[in-house]
CSV table of C-alpha atoms in Angstrom, one decimal:
chain,number,residue,atom,x,y,z
A,13,MET,CA,-0.7,32.4,-14.3
A,14,SER,CA,-0.9,29.4,-16.7
A,15,LYS,CA,1.7,26.6,-16.3
A,16,ILE,CA,2.6,24.0,-19.1
A,17,HIS,CA,3.4,20.6,-17.8
A,18,PHE,CA,5.2,18.1,-20.0
A,19,VAL,CA,4.6,14.8,-18.3
A,20,GLY,CA,7.4,12.3,-19.8
A,21,GLY,CA,10.1,10.1,-19.2
A,22,GLU,CA,11.0,9.3,-22.7
A,23,LYS,CA,11.1,5.5,-21.9
A,24,GLY,CA,7.7,3.4,-22.7
A,25,GLY,CA,6.2,1.4,-19.6
A,26,VAL,CA,7.6,3.9,-16.8
A,27,GLY,CA,4.3,4.6,-15.9
A,28,LYS,CA,4.2,8.5,-17.4
A,29,SER,CA,0.4,8.0,-18.6
A,30,VAL,CA,-0.3,7.0,-15.0
A,31,LEU,CA,1.0,10.0,-13.9
A,32,ALA,CA,-0.9,12.1,-16.3
A,33,ARG,CA,-4.2,10.3,-15.6
A,34,LEU,CA,-3.4,11.6,-11.8
A,35,LEU,CA,-2.5,14.8,-12.4
A,36,ALA,CA,-5.9,15.2,-14.4
A,37,GLN,CA,-7.9,13.4,-11.4
A,38,TYR,CA,-6.1,15.6,-8.9
A,39,HIS,CA,-7.0,19.2,-11.0
A,40,ILE,CA,-10.6,17.4,-11.3
A,41,ASP,CA,-10.9,16.8,-7.3
A,42,HIS,CA,-9.2,19.9,-6.5
A,43,GLN,CA,-11.1,22.1,-8.9
A,44,LEU,CA,-8.2,23.9,-10.3
A,45,PRO,CA,-8.6,24.9,-14.1
A,46,PHE,CA,-6.4,22.6,-16.9
A,47,THR,CA,-6.6,21.2,-20.2
A,48,ALA,CA,-5.0,18.0,-21.2
A,49,PHE,CA,-3.1,17.0,-24.5
A,50,ASP,CA,-2.5,13.6,-25.6
A,51,THR,CA,0.3,12.9,-27.7
A,52,ASP,CA,-0.3,8.9,-28.3
A,53,ARG,CA,-2.5,8.9,-31.2
A,54,SER,CA,-2.4,5.0,-30.9
A,55,HIS,CA,-4.0,4.3,-27.6
A,56,GLY,CA,-3.8,8.0,-25.7
A,57,ALA,CA,-4.6,7.3,-21.8
A,58,LEU,CA,-6.1,10.7,-21.6
A,59,LEU,CA,-8.4,10.5,-24.5
A,60,ARG,CA,-9.3,7.2,-23.4
A,61,PHE,CA,-10.1,8.2,-19.7
A,62,TYR,CA,-10.5,12.1,-19.6
A,63,ALA,CA,-11.7,12.6,-23.1
A,64,HIS,CA,-14.2,15.7,-21.9
A,65,TYR,CA,-10.9,17.3,-20.9
A,66,SER,CA,-8.2,16.1,-23.2
A,67,ARG,CA,-7.5,17.4,-26.9
A,68,PRO,CA,-5.4,15.0,-29.3
A,69,ILE,CA,-1.7,16.9,-30.4
A,70,VAL,CA,0.8,15.8,-33.0
A,71,LEU,CA,4.0,17.3,-32.0
A,72,ASP,CA,6.0,16.8,-35.3
A,73,GLU,CA,3.4,19.4,-36.8
A,74,PHE,CA,4.2,22.7,-35.2
A,75,GLU,CA,0.7,23.9,-36.0
A,76,SER,CA,-0.7,21.0,-34.0
A,77,ALA,CA,1.6,21.8,-30.9
A,78,ASP,CA,1.3,25.6,-31.1
A,79,GLN,CA,-1.8,24.5,-29.4
A,80,LEU,CA,-0.1,24.1,-26.1
A,81,MET,CA,1.1,27.9,-25.7
A,82,GLU,CA,-2.3,29.0,-27.5
A,83,ALA,CA,-4.4,27.3,-24.8
A,84,ALA,CA,-1.8,28.8,-21.9
A,85,LEU,CA,-2.3,32.6,-23.0
A,86,ALA,CA,-6.1,31.9,-23.7
A,87,THR,CA,-6.9,31.5,-19.9
A,88,ASN,CA,-4.6,31.0,-16.5
A,89,GLN,CA,-4.9,27.2,-16.4
A,90,ASP,CA,-2.6,23.9,-16.5
A,91,ILE,CA,-1.7,22.5,-19.7
A,92,LEU,CA,-1.3,18.9,-19.0
A,93,VAL,CA,1.0,17.1,-21.7
A,94,ASP,CA,1.0,13.4,-21.9
A,95,LEU,CA,4.4,12.5,-24.0
A,96,ALA,CA,4.0,9.3,-25.7
A,97,ALA,CA,7.3,6.9,-25.6
A,98,GLN,CA,10.1,8.6,-28.2
A,99,THR,CA,8.4,11.8,-28.5
A,100,SER,CA,11.5,13.7,-27.3
A,101,LEU,CA,12.8,14.4,-30.6
A,102,PRO,CA,9.7,16.2,-31.9
A,103,LEU,CA,8.9,18.0,-28.8
A,104,HIS,CA,12.7,19.5,-28.1
A,105,ARG,CA,12.7,20.1,-31.9
A,106,TRP,CA,9.4,22.2,-31.7
A,107,ILE,CA,10.7,23.7,-28.4
A,108,GLU,CA,14.1,24.9,-29.7
A,109,GLN,CA,13.1,26.1,-32.9
A,110,ASN,CA,10.5,28.3,-31.7
A,111,ASP,CA,12.5,29.7,-28.8
A,112,LEU,CA,9.8,28.5,-26.8
A,113,LEU,CA,11.4,28.6,-23.3
A,114,ASN,CA,12.2,32.5,-24.2
A,115,LEU,CA,9.0,32.9,-24.9
A,116,ALA,CA,7.6,31.4,-22.2
A,117,GLY,CA,9.4,33.1,-19.8
A,118,GLU,CA,8.4,36.8,-21.6
A,119,GLU,CA,4.7,35.8,-21.4
A,120,GLN,CA,5.5,34.2,-17.7
A,121,ILE,CA,4.3,31.0,-18.4
A,122,PRO,CA,6.4,28.4,-16.5
A,123,VAL,CA,7.3,25.3,-18.2
A,124,VAL,CA,7.2,22.1,-16.0
A,125,PHE,CA,9.1,18.5,-17.0
A,126,TRP,CA,7.7,15.8,-14.9
A,127,HIS,CA,10.3,12.9,-15.6
A,128,VAL,CA,8.9,9.6,-14.4
A,129,LEU,CA,11.6,7.4,-13.4
A,130,ASP,CA,11.4,3.3,-12.9
A,131,ASP,CA,14.7,2.0,-10.9
A,132,GLY,CA,16.7,1.4,-14.2
A,133,ALA,CA,19.7,3.4,-15.3
A,134,ASP,CA,18.2,4.7,-18.8
A,135,GLY,CA,15.8,7.0,-16.8
A,136,ILE,CA,18.6,8.7,-14.8
A,137,ALA,CA,20.9,9.2,-17.8
A,138,LEU,CA,17.9,10.7,-19.9
A,139,LEU,CA,17.1,13.1,-16.5
A,140,ALA,CA,20.6,14.2,-16.8
A,141,ALA,CA,20.3,15.2,-20.5
A,142,LEU,CA,16.9,16.7,-19.9
A,143,CYS,CA,18.2,18.9,-16.9
A,144,GLU,CA,21.7,20.1,-19.3
A,145,ARG,CA,19.7,20.9,-22.6
A,146,TYR,CA,17.4,23.2,-20.5
A,147,LEU,CA,19.4,24.0,-17.5
A,148,ASP,CA,17.5,26.9,-15.2
A,149,GLN,CA,14.8,27.9,-17.9
A,150,ALA,CA,12.5,25.1,-16.7
A,151,VAL,CA,11.2,23.4,-13.7
A,152,TYR,CA,11.8,19.9,-13.1
A,153,VAL,CA,10.2,17.2,-11.3
A,154,ALA,CA,11.4,13.6,-10.7
A,155,VAL,CA,9.3,10.7,-9.8
A,156,ARG,CA,10.1,7.7,-8.4
A,157,ASN,CA,7.5,5.4,-9.5
A,158,TYR,CA,7.2,2.4,-7.2
A,159,GLY,CA,5.0,0.7,-9.3
A,160,ARG,CA,8.0,0.1,-11.8
A,161,GLY,CA,11.1,-0.5,-9.1
A,162,ARG,CA,11.7,-0.9,-6.0
A,163,ASP,CA,15.2,0.3,-5.2
A,164,PHE,CA,15.8,4.2,-6.1
A,165,SER,CA,19.1,4.0,-4.3
A,166,ALA,CA,21.2,4.4,-7.5
A,167,PHE,CA,19.3,7.3,-8.8
A,168,ASP,CA,19.3,9.2,-4.8
A,169,ALA,CA,22.9,8.7,-4.3
A,170,SER,CA,23.8,9.8,-8.2
A,171,PRO,CA,25.3,13.1,-9.2
A,172,VAL,CA,22.4,13.6,-11.4
A,173,ARG,CA,19.9,13.8,-8.6
A,174,ALA,CA,22.2,16.5,-6.7
A,175,ARG,CA,22.8,18.2,-10.1
A,176,ALA,CA,18.3,18.5,-11.0
A,177,GLN,CA,18.2,19.7,-7.4
A,178,GLN,CA,20.7,22.2,-8.0
A,179,LEU,CA,18.6,23.5,-10.5
A,180,GLY,CA,15.5,23.2,-8.2
A,181,ALA,CA,14.3,20.2,-9.0
A,182,LEU,CA,11.6,18.3,-7.1
A,183,VAL,CA,11.5,14.9,-6.2
A,184,LEU,CA,8.3,13.1,-5.3
A,185,ASP,CA,7.1,9.3,-4.9
A,186,LEU,CA,4.6,7.5,-6.9
A,187,PRO,CA,3.0,4.7,-4.6
A,188,GLU,CA,2.2,1.4,-6.4
A,189,LEU,CA,-1.3,0.3,-6.7
A,190,HIS,CA,-1.8,-3.4,-7.0
A,191,ALA,CA,-1.4,-4.5,-10.4
A,192,GLY,CA,-4.8,-6.3,-10.6
A,193,THR,CA,-6.7,-3.5,-9.5
A,194,MET,CA,-5.3,-1.2,-12.0
A,195,ARG,CA,-5.8,-3.6,-14.8
A,196,LYS,CA,-9.5,-4.0,-14.0
A,197,ILE,CA,-9.8,0.3,-14.4
A,198,ASP,CA,-8.0,0.1,-17.3
A,199,HIS,CA,-10.2,-2.9,-19.0
A,200,GLN,CA,-13.5,-1.0,-17.8
A,201,GLY,CA,-12.2,2.2,-19.5
A,202,ILE,CA,-13.1,4.3,-16.3
A,203,SER,CA,-11.2,7.2,-14.6
A,204,LEU,CA,-9.4,6.8,-11.5
A,205,TRP,CA,-12.5,8.7,-9.7
A,206,ALA,CA,-14.9,6.1,-10.7
A,207,GLY,CA,-12.3,3.1,-9.6
A,208,ALA,CA,-12.6,4.4,-6.3
A,209,HIS,CA,-16.3,5.2,-6.1
A,210,ASN,CA,-18.5,3.7,-8.7
A,211,LYS,CA,-19.8,0.5,-7.2
A,212,ASP,CA,-21.0,0.0,-10.7
A,213,SER,CA,-17.8,0.5,-12.1
A,214,GLY,CA,-16.9,-3.3,-12.5
A,215,LEU,CA,-14.4,-2.9,-8.9
A,216,GLY,CA,-15.4,-4.8,-6.1
A,217,LEU,CA,-15.4,-3.2,-2.4
A,218,MET,CA,-11.6,-3.9,-1.9
A,219,ASP,CA,-10.5,-2.9,-5.3
A,220,ARG,CA,-12.2,0.4,-4.6
A,221,GLN,CA,-10.8,0.8,-1.5
A,222,ARG,CA,-7.1,0.7,-2.8
A,223,VAL,CA,-8.0,3.0,-5.3
A,224,LYS,CA,-9.4,5.1,-2.4
A,225,VAL,CA,-5.6,4.6,-0.4
A,226,TRP,CA,-3.4,5.4,-3.3
A,227,LEU,CA,-5.0,8.5,-4.4
A,228,ARG,CA,-4.8,9.6,-0.9
A,229,ARG,CA,-1.0,8.7,-1.2
A,230,VAL,CA,-0.6,10.4,-4.4
A,231,TYR,CA,-2.2,13.5,-3.6
A,232,GLN,CA,-0.4,13.9,-0.6
A,233,GLN,CA,2.6,14.0,-2.8
A,234,LEU,CA,0.7,16.5,-5.0
A,235,ASP,CA,-0.2,18.8,-2.1
A,236,GLN,CA,3.5,19.3,-1.6
A,237,VAL,CA,4.3,20.7,-4.2
A,238,GLY,CA,0.6,22.1,-5.6
A,239,SER,CA,0.5,25.7,-4.5
A,240,THR,CA,4.2,26.2,-6.5
A,241,LEU,CA,3.4,24.0,-9.5
A,242,PHE,CA,-0.1,24.3,-10.4
A,243,THR,CA,-2.5,27.2,-11.6
A,244,PRO,CA,-5.3,28.0,-8.8
A,245,SER,CA,-8.8,28.2,-9.4
A,246,SER,CA,-10.0,31.7,-10.2
A,247,ALA,CA,-13.6,30.9,-8.7
A,248,PRO,CA,-14.4,33.0,-5.6
A,249,VAL,CA,-14.5,31.3,-2.4
A,250,SER,CA,-17.8,30.8,-0.9
């Protein structure tokens, strides 16, 4: 069955789009069915780096947002939605005015909120609000982004983490990639796969090696939850 994955955190600069790109690359590398939607109308990362797999969407236009459920119903796949900063209000409006989570439950389409955290207090408070808004109607994944913070002890010791895990939330780590290497990938406008493997990508040997190691570490995290969170391929095993 399909699943709808909202990749957010509400704050700008916490690494939402990096995680969305990683999820897209993971699906490609593991031959998992998916369609990606990019909510950033000005400089969407999925539309830039994974254009063949992505579509633009406008969350404050219901007819546009409706594409998410329509795509989930059309075929069994993961729907990956990269949420730009400050898109929570139109997203919640669309969800609540359409009673989306009840509809998704009736259609057996789980809704997953990926909440990316830096080591500041705002991300913790936003996660608390998200969990209390939807309670056990959704699945939550809290992602500690070590590319945007070093000390997550405040989150780890917080009642917010305990409450989220009481609701079944998963907690994953997003390892840091060397900032200079990530800048080169972004400036070249290439996929993460190309950054790791393509000798003509503009990245040198050691940059490509850093991306390979980083992807391997990220994939180890995603492998822990993949059988639960991702829609498997329907292709027959040869």
